[in-house]
């Protein structure tokens, strides 16, 4: 009988496999994007809207719509600064 040798190729390193880059690359891109987003949020925070006086002064002129926005503006400022809400 003839000597039959297996013709299986030699194993490749994991970084040479294309499917492995799909498995690792997607989550790695998401983690990188989250750090970029965090850096942008820290470097450029949202400014506090100083409209509390304007809302109370204009509430008579604008009607109930401007008065209805006061709680939303106070909550947004509280979320932006982390301090107490200045609505009361």
CSV table of C-alpha atoms in Angstrom, one decimal:
chain,number,residue,atom,x,y,z
A,1,UNK,CA,0.0,0.0,0.0
A,2,UNK,CA,1.0,3.5,-0.6
A,3,UNK,CA,1.9,5.7,2.3
A,4,UNK,CA,-1.1,8.2,2.6
A,5,UNK,CA,-0.3,11.4,4.4
A,6,UNK,CA,-3.0,13.8,5.5
A,7,UNK,CA,-3.1,16.8,3.4
A,8,UNK,CA,-4.6,19.2,6.1
A,9,UNK,CA,-2.9,22.6,6.1
A,10,UNK,CA,-0.9,23.7,9.0
A,11,UNK,CA,-2.9,25.6,11.6
A,12,UNK,CA,-2.8,29.4,11.2
A,13,UNK,CA,-2.4,31.9,14.0
A,14,UNK,CA,-5.6,33.5,15.2
A,15,UNK,CA,-4.8,37.0,13.8
A,16,UNK,CA,-4.7,35.5,10.3
A,17,UNK,CA,-8.3,34.4,10.5
A,18,UNK,CA,-10.7,36.9,9.0
A,19,UNK,CA,-13.7,35.7,11.0
A,20,UNK,CA,-11.8,36.4,14.2
A,21,UNK,CA,-11.4,40.1,13.2
A,22,UNK,CA,-15.2,40.3,12.7
A,23,UNK,CA,-15.8,38.8,16.2
A,24,UNK,CA,-13.2,41.0,17.9
A,25,UNK,CA,-13.4,44.1,15.7
A,26,UNK,CA,-17.1,45.0,16.2
A,27,UNK,CA,-17.0,45.2,20.0
A,28,UNK,CA,-13.6,46.8,19.9
A,29,UNK,CA,-15.0,49.5,17.6
A,30,UNK,CA,-17.9,50.1,20.0
A,31,UNK,CA,-15.6,50.4,23.0
A,32,UNK,CA,-13.4,52.9,21.1
A,33,UNK,CA,-16.4,54.9,20.1
A,34,UNK,CA,-17.7,55.1,23.6
A,35,UNK,CA,-14.4,56.5,24.8
A,36,UNK,CA,-14.4,59.1,22.0
A,37,UNK,CA,-18.0,60.0,23.0
A,38,UNK,CA,-17.0,60.3,26.7
A,39,UNK,CA,-14.1,62.5,25.8
A,40,UNK,CA,-16.3,64.8,23.7
A,41,UNK,CA,-18.8,65.0,26.5
A,42,UNK,CA,-16.2,65.9,29.1
A,43,UNK,CA,-14.4,68.4,26.8
A,44,UNK,CA,-17.6,70.1,25.6
A,45,UNK,CA,-20.3,69.9,28.2
A,46,UNK,CA,-23.8,71.4,27.6
A,47,UNK,CA,-24.1,74.9,28.8
A,48,UNK,CA,-26.6,75.8,31.5
A,49,UNK,CA,-29.5,77.7,30.1
A,50,UNK,CA,-30.1,80.9,31.9
A,51,UNK,CA,-33.7,81.5,31.1
A,52,UNK,CA,-35.4,81.3,34.5
A,53,UNK,CA,-35.8,85.1,34.8
A,54,UNK,CA,-36.9,85.4,31.2
A,55,UNK,CA,-39.5,82.7,31.6
A,56,UNK,CA,-41.1,84.4,34.6
A,57,UNK,CA,-40.9,87.8,32.9
A,58,UNK,CA,-42.3,86.6,29.6
A,59,UNK,CA,-44.9,84.2,31.0
A,60,UNK,CA,-47.5,87.0,30.9
A,61,UNK,CA,-46.6,87.9,27.3
A,62,UNK,CA,-46.2,84.3,25.9
A,63,UNK,CA,-49.1,82.8,27.9
A,64,UNK,CA,-49.1,79.4,29.4
A,65,UNK,CA,-46.6,77.9,27.0
A,66,UNK,CA,-43.6,79.7,28.5
A,67,UNK,CA,-44.7,78.9,32.1
A,68,UNK,CA,-45.1,75.2,31.1
A,69,UNK,CA,-41.4,75.2,30.0
A,70,UNK,CA,-40.1,76.3,33.4
A,71,UNK,CA,-40.0,72.8,34.9
A,72,UNK,CA,-38.3,71.3,31.9
A,73,UNK,CA,-35.6,74.0,31.9
A,74,UNK,CA,-35.0,73.6,35.6
A,75,UNK,CA,-34.7,69.8,35.2
A,76,UNK,CA,-32.3,70.2,32.2
A,77,UNK,CA,-30.1,72.7,34.2
A,78,UNK,CA,-30.1,70.3,37.1
A,79,UNK,CA,-29.0,67.4,34.9
A,80,UNK,CA,-26.3,69.6,33.3
A,81,UNK,CA,-24.8,70.9,36.6
A,82,UNK,CA,-25.7,68.2,39.1
A,83,UNK,CA,-26.7,70.9,41.6
A,84,UNK,CA,-30.0,71.6,43.1
A,85,UNK,CA,-32.8,72.7,40.9
A,86,UNK,CA,-33.4,76.4,41.1
A,87,UNK,CA,-37.1,76.3,40.3
A,88,UNK,CA,-38.4,76.9,43.9
